[in-house]
Amino acid sequence: QVQLVQSGAEVKKPGASVKVSCKASGYTFTGYYIHWVRQAPGQGLEWMGRINPNSGGTNYAQKFQGRVTMTRDASISTAYMDVSSLISGDTAVYYCARDRSGSYSFDSWGQGTLVTVSS
Amino acid sequence: SSELTQGPTVSVALGQTVRITCQGDSLRTYYASWYQQKPGQAPVLVIYGQNNRPSGIPDRFSGSSSGNTASLTITGAQAEDEADYYCNSRDNRGNGVFGGGTKVTVL
């Protein structure tokens, strides 16, 4: 079965960076875009960007341009998202999600990674 | 504009029908998808495309679209349908966008 397993919770200080991983299994990793979505406490879902696991090509939401980097290692079916210059407002649960057909319909989600930014 | 607008809350009596709407210019071009999210859990896709349900999603969930508005209907709401529901789509530049979410309460 399709499964996305993310790395564990992180606590970071303001100004630091965090790298979250998302390991895929149960399907051909290079065949489906991976998107990253975050959810601040008590808030809604926010789209951050996507990566093509085959080519490595990325699209980022304008809000995160220059501060977010999405990469992948196809040899181990894993996508990564790096967020730099963290502020308290980046405290959120970060999800990776598989795009079922390039149509921005996300049919499988990781369990989420809580990133807490606190001094 | 790439924003999607949802009403914040809606309530429905057990066994009755509820419709949740999502409005945005991008919906004139692209289909919306719908997700159910329960507290402490990741979202789950319930409707995608014109009106498609992933495997395992009950047929009481259905979707429709007209102009700039997409709708999710729950026909015969059950207690387990109480959750937050989000729509999402994309814009012409390849950016994704989510609605603000609708909290559904089953009375």
GROMACS .gro file of C-alpha atoms in nm:
model
  226
    1GLN     CA    1   0.000   0.000   0.000
    2VAL     CA    2   0.108   0.357  -0.062
    3GLN     CA    3   0.278   0.503   0.242
    4LEU     CA    4   0.461   0.825   0.321
    5VAL     CA    5   0.661   0.826   0.644
    6GLN     CA    6   0.804   1.152   0.771
    7SER     CA    7   1.087   1.229   1.009
    8GLY     CA    8   1.023   1.310   1.372
    9ALA     CA    9   0.938   1.628   1.557
   10GLU     CA   10   1.193   1.907   1.576
   11VAL     CA   11   1.252   2.200   1.809
   12LYS     CA   12   1.454   2.484   1.661
   13LYS     CA   13   1.565   2.828   1.768
   14PRO     CA   14   1.474   3.137   1.564
   15GLY     CA   15   1.712   3.183   1.274
   16ALA     CA   16   1.794   2.815   1.247
   17SER     CA   17   1.707   2.576   0.964
   18VAL     CA   18   1.515   2.249   0.965
   19LYS     CA   19   1.511   1.961   0.717
   20VAL     CA   20   1.210   1.730   0.706
   21SER     CA   21   1.219   1.400   0.521
   22CYS     CA   22   0.938   1.201   0.358
   23LYS     CA   23   1.007   0.839   0.265
   24ALA     CA   24   0.772   0.684   0.011
   25SER     CA   25   0.688   0.318  -0.031
   26GLY     CA   26   0.433   0.104  -0.211
   27TYR     CA   27   0.455   0.280  -0.547
   28THR     CA   28   0.702   0.412  -0.806
   29PHE     CA   29   0.845   0.718  -0.635
   30THR     CA   30   0.946   0.893  -0.957
   31GLY     CA   31   0.599   0.868  -1.105
   32TYR     CA   32   0.417   1.115  -0.880
   33TYR     CA   33   0.479   1.471  -0.766
   34ILE     CA   34   0.530   1.527  -0.393
   35HIS     CA   35   0.380   1.841  -0.240
   36TRP     CA   36   0.450   1.998   0.097
   37VAL     CA   37   0.170   2.151   0.304
   38ARG     CA   38   0.185   2.304   0.650
   39GLN     CA   39  -0.069   2.371   0.922
   40ALA     CA   40  -0.005   2.614   1.204
   41PRO     CA   41  -0.171   2.535   1.538
   42GLY     CA   42  -0.548   2.580   1.510
   43GLN     CA   43  -0.517   2.707   1.153
   44GLY     CA   44  -0.592   2.580   0.803
   45LEU     CA   45  -0.379   2.407   0.544
   46GLU     CA   46  -0.119   2.607   0.350
   47TRP     CA   47   0.043   2.490   0.026
   48MET     CA   48   0.419   2.540   0.024
   49GLY     CA   49   0.537   2.387  -0.301
   50ARG     CA   50   0.599   2.069  -0.496
   51ILE     CA   51   0.880   1.863  -0.640
   52ASN     CA   52   0.893   1.634  -0.940
   53PRO     CA   53   1.077   1.330  -0.801
   54ASN     CA   54   1.181   1.226  -1.152
   55SER     CA   55   1.346   1.549  -1.268
   56GLY     CA   56   1.392   1.728  -0.936
   57GLY     CA   57   1.205   2.029  -1.075
   58THR     CA   58   1.030   2.242  -0.816
   59ASN     CA   59   0.754   2.502  -0.779
   60TYR     CA   60   0.740   2.710  -0.463
   61ALA     CA   61   0.466   2.931  -0.327
   62GLN     CA   62   0.579   3.291  -0.362
   63LYS     CA   63   0.561   3.334   0.014
   64PHE     CA   64   0.837   3.074   0.062
   65GLN     CA   65   1.062   3.157  -0.232
   66GLY     CA   66   1.423   3.186  -0.116
   67ARG     CA   67   1.356   3.027   0.222
   68VAL     CA   68   1.236   2.679   0.128
   69THR     CA   69   1.427   2.419  -0.071
   70MET     CA   70   1.275   2.091  -0.184
   71THR     CA   71   1.499   1.807  -0.294
   72ARG     CA   72   1.478   1.434  -0.342
   73ASP     CA   73   1.693   1.122  -0.345
   74ALA     CA   74   1.522   0.889  -0.587
   75SER     CA   75   1.760   0.604  -0.499
   76ILE     CA   76   1.597   0.580  -0.156
   77SER     CA   77   1.249   0.711  -0.253
   78THR     CA   78   1.277   1.007  -0.019
   79ALA     CA   79   1.181   1.372  -0.055
   80TYR     CA   80   1.317   1.648   0.163
   81MET     CA   81   1.213   1.999   0.254
   82ASP     CA   82   1.455   2.246   0.403
   83VAL     CA   83   1.321   2.563   0.567
   84SER     CA   84   1.575   2.828   0.664
   85SER     CA   85   1.569   3.146   0.877
   86LEU     CA   86   1.297   3.005   1.098
   87ILE     CA   87   1.068   3.237   1.293
   88SER     CA   88   0.805   3.160   1.555
   89GLY     CA   89   0.538   3.186   1.286
   90ASP     CA   90   0.688   2.878   1.120
   91THR     CA   91   0.574   2.664   1.412
   92ALA     CA   92   0.344   2.415   1.243
   93VAL     CA   93   0.285   2.058   1.140
   94TYR     CA   94   0.448   1.997   0.803
   95TYR     CA   95   0.299   1.733   0.573
   96CYS     CA   96   0.420   1.575   0.254
   97ALA     CA   97   0.152   1.449   0.018
   98ARG     CA   98   0.143   1.253  -0.308
   99ASP     CA   99  -0.028   1.410  -0.608
  100ARG     CA  100  -0.235   1.133  -0.765
  101SER     CA  101  -0.222   1.261  -1.121
  102GLY     CA  102  -0.053   1.599  -1.142
  103SER     CA  103  -0.390   1.758  -1.072
  104TYR     CA  104  -0.314   1.876  -0.719
  105SER     CA  105  -0.533   1.601  -0.570
  106PHE     CA  106  -0.340   1.454  -0.281
  107ASP     CA  107  -0.433   1.091  -0.230
  108SER     CA  108  -0.176   0.996   0.028
  109TRP     CA  109  -0.031   1.203   0.312
  110GLY     CA  110   0.254   1.162   0.554
  111GLN     CA  111   0.176   1.153   0.924
  112GLY     CA  112   0.304   1.509   0.968
  113THR     CA  113   0.613   1.652   1.136
  114LEU     CA  114   0.572   1.909   1.412
  115VAL     CA  115   0.833   2.181   1.391
  116THR     CA  116   0.843   2.410   1.692
  117VAL     CA  117   1.039   2.734   1.671
  118SER     CA  118   1.113   2.876   2.011
  119SER     CA  119   1.393   3.060   2.184
  120SER     CA  120  -0.673   3.567  -0.781
  121SER     CA  121  -0.578   3.223  -0.654
  122GLU     CA  122  -0.777   3.236  -0.330
  123LEU     CA  123  -1.044   2.983  -0.236
  124THR     CA  124  -1.322   3.090   0.002
  125GLN     CA  125  -1.514   2.856   0.231
  126GLY     CA  126  -1.769   2.926   0.501
  127PRO     CA  127  -1.620   2.866   0.845
  128THR     CA  128  -1.883   2.645   1.004
  129VAL     CA  129  -2.192   2.443   0.921
  130SER     CA  130  -2.408   2.207   1.124
  131VAL     CA  131  -2.627   1.920   1.013
  132ALA     CA  132  -2.868   1.690   1.192
  133LEU     CA  133  -2.777   1.323   1.199
  134GLY     CA  134  -2.896   1.158   0.878
  135GLN     CA  135  -2.964   1.484   0.698
  136THR     CA  136  -2.786   1.643   0.402
  137VAL     CA  137  -2.526   1.918   0.413
  138ARG     CA  138  -2.350   2.105   0.134
  139ILE     CA  139  -2.019   2.286   0.172
  140THR     CA  140  -1.909   2.537  -0.088
  141CYS     CA  141  -1.574   2.665  -0.212
  142GLN     CA  142  -1.545   2.973  -0.432
  143GLY     CA  143  -1.256   3.099  -0.640
  144ASP     CA  144  -1.163   3.218  -0.987
  145SER     CA  145  -0.931   2.921  -1.045
  146LEU     CA  146  -1.231   2.688  -1.019
  147ARG     CA  147  -1.353   2.813  -1.355
  148THR     CA  148  -1.052   2.630  -1.505
  149TYR     CA  149  -0.946   2.360  -1.258
  150TYR     CA  150  -1.139   2.108  -1.054
  151ALA     CA  151  -1.140   2.127  -0.677
  152SER     CA  152  -1.047   1.839  -0.452
  153TRP     CA  153  -1.193   1.792  -0.105
  154TYR     CA  154  -1.029   1.666   0.213
  155GLN     CA  155  -1.162   1.559   0.549
  156GLN     CA  156  -0.946   1.625   0.853
  157LYS     CA  157  -1.019   1.506   1.206
  158PRO     CA  158  -0.834   1.642   1.510
  159GLY     CA  159  -0.475   1.527   1.532
  160GLN     CA  160  -0.487   1.346   1.199
  161ALA     CA  161  -0.359   1.410   0.849
  162PRO     CA  162  -0.615   1.512   0.587
  163VAL     CA  163  -0.788   1.245   0.381
  164LEU     CA  164  -0.892   1.292   0.018
  165VAL     CA  165  -1.268   1.238  -0.020
  166ILE     CA  166  -1.349   1.385  -0.364
  167TYR     CA  167  -1.137   1.469  -0.667
  168GLY     CA  168  -1.197   1.561  -1.028
  169GLN     CA  169  -1.549   1.606  -1.157
  170ASN     CA  170  -1.698   1.383  -0.885
  171ASN     CA  171  -1.468   1.093  -0.800
  172ARG     CA  172  -1.426   0.914  -0.469
  173PRO     CA  173  -1.107   0.733  -0.373
  174SER     CA  174  -1.141   0.374  -0.271
  175GLY     CA  175  -1.291   0.342   0.076
  176ILE     CA  176  -1.476   0.674   0.078
  177PRO     CA  177  -1.852   0.621   0.136
  178ASP     CA  178  -2.086   0.711  -0.146
  179ARG     CA  179  -2.267   0.961   0.075
  180PHE     CA  180  -1.987   1.201  -0.025
  181SER     CA  181  -2.031   1.368  -0.362
  182GLY     CA  182  -1.893   1.668  -0.545
  183SER     CA  183  -2.015   1.914  -0.804
  184SER     CA  184  -1.904   2.234  -0.969
  185SER     CA  185  -2.060   2.533  -1.144
  186GLY     CA  186  -1.877   2.843  -1.259
  187ASN     CA  187  -1.645   2.957  -0.984
  188THR     CA  188  -1.803   2.740  -0.713
  189ALA     CA  189  -1.730   2.382  -0.613
  190SER     CA  190  -1.949   2.196  -0.365
  191LEU     CA  191  -1.913   1.893  -0.142
  192THR     CA  192  -2.236   1.726  -0.036
  193ILE     CA  193  -2.278   1.474   0.242
  194THR     CA  194  -2.608   1.292   0.199
  195GLY     CA  195  -2.721   1.126   0.520
  196ALA     CA  196  -2.451   1.265   0.748
  197GLN     CA  197  -2.313   1.030   1.012
  198ALA     CA  198  -2.155   1.111   1.345
  199GLU     CA  199  -1.814   1.012   1.208
  200ASP     CA  200  -1.842   1.281   0.939
  201GLU     CA  201  -1.790   1.553   1.199
  202ALA     CA  202  -1.459   1.707   1.092
  203ASP     CA  203  -1.295   1.997   0.914
  204TYR     CA  204  -1.328   1.995   0.536
  205TYR     CA  205  -1.088   2.171   0.299
  206CYS     CA  206  -1.105   2.233  -0.072
  207ASN     CA  207  -0.796   2.281  -0.284
  208SER     CA  208  -0.701   2.349  -0.643
  209ARG     CA  209  -0.428   2.517  -0.843
  210ASP     CA  210  -0.380   2.834  -1.044
  211ASN     CA  211  -0.240   2.901  -1.391
  212ARG     CA  212   0.113   2.952  -1.256
  213GLY     CA  213   0.124   2.607  -1.099
  214ASN     CA  214   0.066   2.726  -0.744
  215GLY     CA  215  -0.152   2.520  -0.517
  216VAL     CA  216  -0.415   2.681  -0.300
  217PHE     CA  217  -0.639   2.566  -0.016
  218GLY     CA  218  -0.964   2.707   0.112
  219GLY     CA  219  -0.977   2.819   0.471
  220GLY     CA  220  -1.170   2.512   0.581
  221THR     CA  221  -1.526   2.443   0.699
  222LYS     CA  222  -1.600   2.284   1.035
  223VAL     CA  223  -1.890   2.042   1.007
  224THR     CA  224  -2.082   1.963   1.326
  225VAL     CA  225  -2.324   1.669   1.326
  226LEU     CA  226  -2.606   1.729   1.575
   0.00000   0.00000   0.00000
